[in-house]
C-alpha positions as YAML, in Angstrom:
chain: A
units: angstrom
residues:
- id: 1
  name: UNK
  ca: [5.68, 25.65, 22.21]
- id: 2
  name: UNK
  ca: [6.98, 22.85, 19.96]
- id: 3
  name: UNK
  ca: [10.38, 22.68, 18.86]
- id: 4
  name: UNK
  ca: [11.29, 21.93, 15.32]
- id: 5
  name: UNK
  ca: [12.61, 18.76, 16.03]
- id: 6
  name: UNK
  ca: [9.37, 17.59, 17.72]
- id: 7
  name: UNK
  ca: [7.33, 19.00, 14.59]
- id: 8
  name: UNK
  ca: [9.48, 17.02, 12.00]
- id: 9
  name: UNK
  ca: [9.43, 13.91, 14.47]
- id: 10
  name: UNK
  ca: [5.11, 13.99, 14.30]
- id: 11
  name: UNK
  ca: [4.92, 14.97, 10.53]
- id: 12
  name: UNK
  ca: [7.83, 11.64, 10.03]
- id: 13
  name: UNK
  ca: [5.61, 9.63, 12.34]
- id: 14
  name: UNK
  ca: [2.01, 10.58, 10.41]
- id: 15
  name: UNK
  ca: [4.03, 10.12, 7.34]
- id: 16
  name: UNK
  ca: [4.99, 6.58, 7.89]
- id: 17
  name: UNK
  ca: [1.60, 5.95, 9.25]
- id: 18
  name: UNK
  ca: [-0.17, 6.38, 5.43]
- id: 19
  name: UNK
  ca: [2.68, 4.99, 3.65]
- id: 20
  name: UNK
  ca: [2.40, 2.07, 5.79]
- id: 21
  name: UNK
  ca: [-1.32, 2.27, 4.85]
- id: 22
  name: UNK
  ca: [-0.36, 2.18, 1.15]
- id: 23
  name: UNK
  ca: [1.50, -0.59, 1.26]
- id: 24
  name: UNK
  ca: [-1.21, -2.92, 2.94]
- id: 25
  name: UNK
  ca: [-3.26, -1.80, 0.36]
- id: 26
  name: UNK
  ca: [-0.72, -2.38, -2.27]
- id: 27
  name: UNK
  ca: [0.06, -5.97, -0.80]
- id: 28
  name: UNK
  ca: [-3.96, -6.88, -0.88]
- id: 29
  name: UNK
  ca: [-4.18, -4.79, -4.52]
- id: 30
  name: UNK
  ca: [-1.58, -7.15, -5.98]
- id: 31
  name: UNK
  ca: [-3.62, -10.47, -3.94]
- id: 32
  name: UNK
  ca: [-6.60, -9.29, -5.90]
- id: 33
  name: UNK
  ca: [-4.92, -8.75, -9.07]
- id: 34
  name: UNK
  ca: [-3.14, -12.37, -9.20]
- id: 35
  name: UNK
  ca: [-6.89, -13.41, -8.96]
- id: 36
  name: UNK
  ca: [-8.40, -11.23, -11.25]
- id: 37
  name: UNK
  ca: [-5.65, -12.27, -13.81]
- id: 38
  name: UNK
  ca: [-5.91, -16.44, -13.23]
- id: 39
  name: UNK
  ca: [-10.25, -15.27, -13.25]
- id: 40
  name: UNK
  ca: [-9.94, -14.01, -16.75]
- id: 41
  name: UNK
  ca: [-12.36, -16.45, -17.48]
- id: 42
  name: UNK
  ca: [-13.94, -17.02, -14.58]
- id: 43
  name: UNK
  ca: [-17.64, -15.48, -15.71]
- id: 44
  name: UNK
  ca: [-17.70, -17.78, -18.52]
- id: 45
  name: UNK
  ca: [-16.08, -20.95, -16.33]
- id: 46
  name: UNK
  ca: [-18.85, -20.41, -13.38]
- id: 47
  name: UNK
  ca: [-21.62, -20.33, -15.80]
- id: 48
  name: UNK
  ca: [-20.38, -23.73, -17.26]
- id: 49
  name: UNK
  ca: [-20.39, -25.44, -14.25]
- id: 50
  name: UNK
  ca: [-22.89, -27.07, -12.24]
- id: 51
  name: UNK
  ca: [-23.95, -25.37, -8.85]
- id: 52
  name: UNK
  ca: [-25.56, -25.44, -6.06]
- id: 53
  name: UNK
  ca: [-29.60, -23.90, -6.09]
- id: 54
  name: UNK
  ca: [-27.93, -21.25, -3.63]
- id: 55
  name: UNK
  ca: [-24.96, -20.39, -5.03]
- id: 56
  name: UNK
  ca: [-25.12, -16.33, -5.99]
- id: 57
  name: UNK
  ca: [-25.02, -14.77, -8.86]
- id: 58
  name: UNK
  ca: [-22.12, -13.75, -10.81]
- id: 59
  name: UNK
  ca: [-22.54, -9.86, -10.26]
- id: 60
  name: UNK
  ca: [-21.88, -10.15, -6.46]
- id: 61
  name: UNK
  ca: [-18.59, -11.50, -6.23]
- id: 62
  name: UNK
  ca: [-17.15, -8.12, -7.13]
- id: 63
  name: UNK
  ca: [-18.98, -5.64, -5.00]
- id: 64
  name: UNK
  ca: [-18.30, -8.60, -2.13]
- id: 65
  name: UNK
  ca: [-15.05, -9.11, -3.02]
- id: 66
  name: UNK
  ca: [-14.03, -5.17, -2.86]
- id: 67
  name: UNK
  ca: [-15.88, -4.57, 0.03]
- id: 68
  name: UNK
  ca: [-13.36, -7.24, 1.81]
- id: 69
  name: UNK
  ca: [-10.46, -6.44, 0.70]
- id: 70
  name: UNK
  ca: [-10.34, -3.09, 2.22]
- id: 71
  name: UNK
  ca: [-11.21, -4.68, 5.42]
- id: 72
  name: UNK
  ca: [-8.34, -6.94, 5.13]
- id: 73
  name: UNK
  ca: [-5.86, -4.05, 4.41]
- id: 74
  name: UNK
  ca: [-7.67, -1.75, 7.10]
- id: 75
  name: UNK
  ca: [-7.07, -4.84, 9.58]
- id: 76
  name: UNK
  ca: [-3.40, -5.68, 8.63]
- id: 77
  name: UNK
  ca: [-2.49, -1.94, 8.70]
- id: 78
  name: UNK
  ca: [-4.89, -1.68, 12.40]
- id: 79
  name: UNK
  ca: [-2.35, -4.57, 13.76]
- id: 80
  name: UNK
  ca: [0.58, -3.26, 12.11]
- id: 81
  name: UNK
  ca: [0.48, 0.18, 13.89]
- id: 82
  name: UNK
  ca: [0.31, -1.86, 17.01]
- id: 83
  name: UNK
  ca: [2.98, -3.76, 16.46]
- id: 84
  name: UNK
  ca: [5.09, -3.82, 13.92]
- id: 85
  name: UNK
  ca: [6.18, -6.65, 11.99]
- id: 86
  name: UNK
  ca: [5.43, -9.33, 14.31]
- id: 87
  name: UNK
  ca: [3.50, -12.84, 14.08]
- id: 88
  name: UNK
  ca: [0.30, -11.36, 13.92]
- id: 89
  name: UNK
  ca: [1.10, -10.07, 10.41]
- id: 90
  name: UNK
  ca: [3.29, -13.22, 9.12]
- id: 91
  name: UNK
  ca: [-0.41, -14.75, 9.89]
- id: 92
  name: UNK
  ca: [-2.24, -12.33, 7.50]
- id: 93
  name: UNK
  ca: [0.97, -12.37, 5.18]
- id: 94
  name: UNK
  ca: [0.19, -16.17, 5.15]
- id: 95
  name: UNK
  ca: [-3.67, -16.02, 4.48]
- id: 96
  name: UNK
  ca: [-3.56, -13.25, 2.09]
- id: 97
  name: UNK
  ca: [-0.78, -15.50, -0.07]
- id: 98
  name: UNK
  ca: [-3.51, -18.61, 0.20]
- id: 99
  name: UNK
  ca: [-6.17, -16.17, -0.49]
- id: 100
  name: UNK
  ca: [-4.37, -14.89, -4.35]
- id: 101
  name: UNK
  ca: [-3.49, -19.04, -4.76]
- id: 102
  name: UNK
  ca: [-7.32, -20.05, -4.45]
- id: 103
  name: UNK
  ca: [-8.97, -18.52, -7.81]
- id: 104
  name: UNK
  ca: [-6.04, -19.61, -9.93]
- id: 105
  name: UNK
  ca: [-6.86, -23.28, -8.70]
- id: 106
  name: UNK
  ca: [-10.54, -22.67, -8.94]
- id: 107
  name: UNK
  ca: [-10.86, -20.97, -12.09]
- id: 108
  name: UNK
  ca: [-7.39, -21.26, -14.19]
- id: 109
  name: UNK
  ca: [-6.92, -24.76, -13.49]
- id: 110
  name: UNK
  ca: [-11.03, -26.28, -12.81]
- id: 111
  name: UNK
  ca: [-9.28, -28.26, -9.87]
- id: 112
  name: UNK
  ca: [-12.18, -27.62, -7.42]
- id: 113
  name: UNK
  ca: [-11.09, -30.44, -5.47]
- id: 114
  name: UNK
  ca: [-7.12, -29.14, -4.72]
- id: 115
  name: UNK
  ca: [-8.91, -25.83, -5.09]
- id: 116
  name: UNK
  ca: [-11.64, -26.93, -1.58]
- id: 117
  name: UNK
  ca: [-8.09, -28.17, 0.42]
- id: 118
  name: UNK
  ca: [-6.38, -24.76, -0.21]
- id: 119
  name: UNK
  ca: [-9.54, -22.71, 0.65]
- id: 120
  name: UNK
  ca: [-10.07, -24.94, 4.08]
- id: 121
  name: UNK
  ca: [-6.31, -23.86, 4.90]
- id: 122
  name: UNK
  ca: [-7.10, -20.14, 3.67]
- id: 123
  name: UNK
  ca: [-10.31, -20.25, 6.15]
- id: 124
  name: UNK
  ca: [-7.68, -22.16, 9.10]
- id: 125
  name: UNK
  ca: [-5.09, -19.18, 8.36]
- id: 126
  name: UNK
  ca: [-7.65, -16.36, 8.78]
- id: 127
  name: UNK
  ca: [-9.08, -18.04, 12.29]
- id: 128
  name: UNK
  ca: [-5.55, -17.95, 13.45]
- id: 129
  name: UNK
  ca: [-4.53, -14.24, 11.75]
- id: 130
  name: UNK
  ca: [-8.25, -13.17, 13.94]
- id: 131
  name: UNK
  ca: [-6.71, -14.54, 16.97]
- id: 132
  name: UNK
  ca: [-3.29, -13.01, 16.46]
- id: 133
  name: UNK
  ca: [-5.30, -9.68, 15.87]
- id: 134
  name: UNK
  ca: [-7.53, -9.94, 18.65]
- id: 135
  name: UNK
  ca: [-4.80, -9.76, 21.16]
- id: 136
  name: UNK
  ca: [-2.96, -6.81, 19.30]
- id: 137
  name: UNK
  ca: [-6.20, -5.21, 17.66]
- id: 138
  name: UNK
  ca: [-9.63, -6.02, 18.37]
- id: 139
  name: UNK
  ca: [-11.06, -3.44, 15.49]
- id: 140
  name: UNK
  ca: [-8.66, -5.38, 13.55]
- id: 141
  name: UNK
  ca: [-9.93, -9.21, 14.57]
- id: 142
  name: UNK
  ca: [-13.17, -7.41, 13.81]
- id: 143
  name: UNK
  ca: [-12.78, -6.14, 10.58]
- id: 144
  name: UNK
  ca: [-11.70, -9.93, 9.60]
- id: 145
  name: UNK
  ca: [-14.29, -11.55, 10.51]
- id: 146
  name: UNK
  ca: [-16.79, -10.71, 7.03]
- id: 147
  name: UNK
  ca: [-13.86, -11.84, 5.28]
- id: 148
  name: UNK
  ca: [-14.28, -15.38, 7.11]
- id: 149
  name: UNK
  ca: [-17.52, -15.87, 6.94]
- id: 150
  name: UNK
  ca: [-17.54, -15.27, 2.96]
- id: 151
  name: UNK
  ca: [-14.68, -17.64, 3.09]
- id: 152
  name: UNK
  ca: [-16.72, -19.98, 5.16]
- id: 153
  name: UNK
  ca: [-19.53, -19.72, 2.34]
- id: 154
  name: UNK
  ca: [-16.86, -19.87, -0.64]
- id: 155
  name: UNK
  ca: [-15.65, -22.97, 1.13]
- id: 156
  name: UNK
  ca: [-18.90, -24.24, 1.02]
- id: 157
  name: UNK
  ca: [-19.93, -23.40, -2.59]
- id: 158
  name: UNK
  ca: [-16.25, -24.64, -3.51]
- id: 159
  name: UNK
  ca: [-17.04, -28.28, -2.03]
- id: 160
  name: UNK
  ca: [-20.50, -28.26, -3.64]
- id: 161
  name: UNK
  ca: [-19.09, -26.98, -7.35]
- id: 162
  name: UNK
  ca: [-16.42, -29.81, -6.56]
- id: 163
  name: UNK
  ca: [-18.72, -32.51, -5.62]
- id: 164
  name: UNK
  ca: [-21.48, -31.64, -8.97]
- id: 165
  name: UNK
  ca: [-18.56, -31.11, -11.10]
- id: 166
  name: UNK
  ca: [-16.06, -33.90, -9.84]
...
C-alpha cells in the first residue's frame, strides 16, 4: 500500500512533467508568434518576389510549419525529462531563438541575403541540438530531424529568392 507521501510525491512528479510540457510549447508558441508578427506581410511579399520553378505554394508553409513546431516542443520537452536543463537544451534554446530571427529578416526587412547567413547558422544549430539529443533522447534527435530537412529546403529556397531578387 502507498503512503500519502509517496502519492503526493507521483501526482508532484506527473504534475511537473505537463507543466514542463507547457512551457516548451509556450517557448516554441512565442518562436512562432515573433514570426507570424514580422510575416504580417509575408503572403503579399512572397508573391512579389521572384522564385525558384520549385518553390511551393503559399498555402503549405502553415500546415508545414505547425506540423514542426510540435515536433520541436515534443523533442525539447523528450530531452528535457532526461535531463534537465543541460547543454542539450541551451542547443535547442539557441536554434529555436535563430529560428523566430529568420522570418523577420526574410520578410520584415527583404534582406534575403543576411536572411540565407542566419538560416545556414539556424540549420548548423539544429545539427548540433540533434546530436546533443541523440545522446540524451533518440525519439527526441528523431523528432528533429523534419524540422532540418525543411530547414535544409528553406535554406535552399532562401539562397535562390536571394540570388533572383539580389
Amino acid at each position: 500500500m502507498r503512503t500519502t507521501t509517496e502519492h503526493s510525491r507521483r501526482r508532484t512528479g506527473t504534475a511537473r512533467r505537463w507543466w514542463g510540457l507547457a512551457g516548451f510549447v509556450a517557448a516554441v508558441f512565442a518562436a512562432a508568434a515573433v514570426g507570424s508578427l514580422a510575416a504580417s506581410n509575408a503572403a503579399a511579399r512572397y508573391a512579389s518576389i521572384e522564385q525558384p520553378t520549385w518553390a511551393p505554394p503559399p498555402w503549405l508553409f502553415g500546415p508545414v510549419w505547425t506540423v514542426l513546431y510540435v515536433t520541436i516542443a515534443l523533442a525539447g520537452w523528450l530531452a528535457w525529462r532526461r535531463v534537465g536543463f543541460s547543454p542539450a537544451l541551451v542547443a535547442w534554446v539557441v536554434q529555436l531563438v535563430l529560428n523566430a530571427a529568420w522570418t523577420p529578416l526574410f520578410f520584415a526587412a527583404g534582406r534575403y541575403g543576411l536572411a540565407f547567413a542566419e538560416v545556414v547558422l539556424l540549420w548548423l544549430a539544429i545539427g548540433a541540438t540533434v546530436l546533443f539529443f541523440r545522446r540524451v533522447s533518440r525519439p527526441a534527435a528523431a523528432l528533429m530531424l523534419p524540422y532540418w530537412a525543411w530547414v535544409t529546403f528553406a535554406a535552399a529556397l532562401n539562397y535562390s529568392v536571394w540570388q533572383l531578387n539580389g
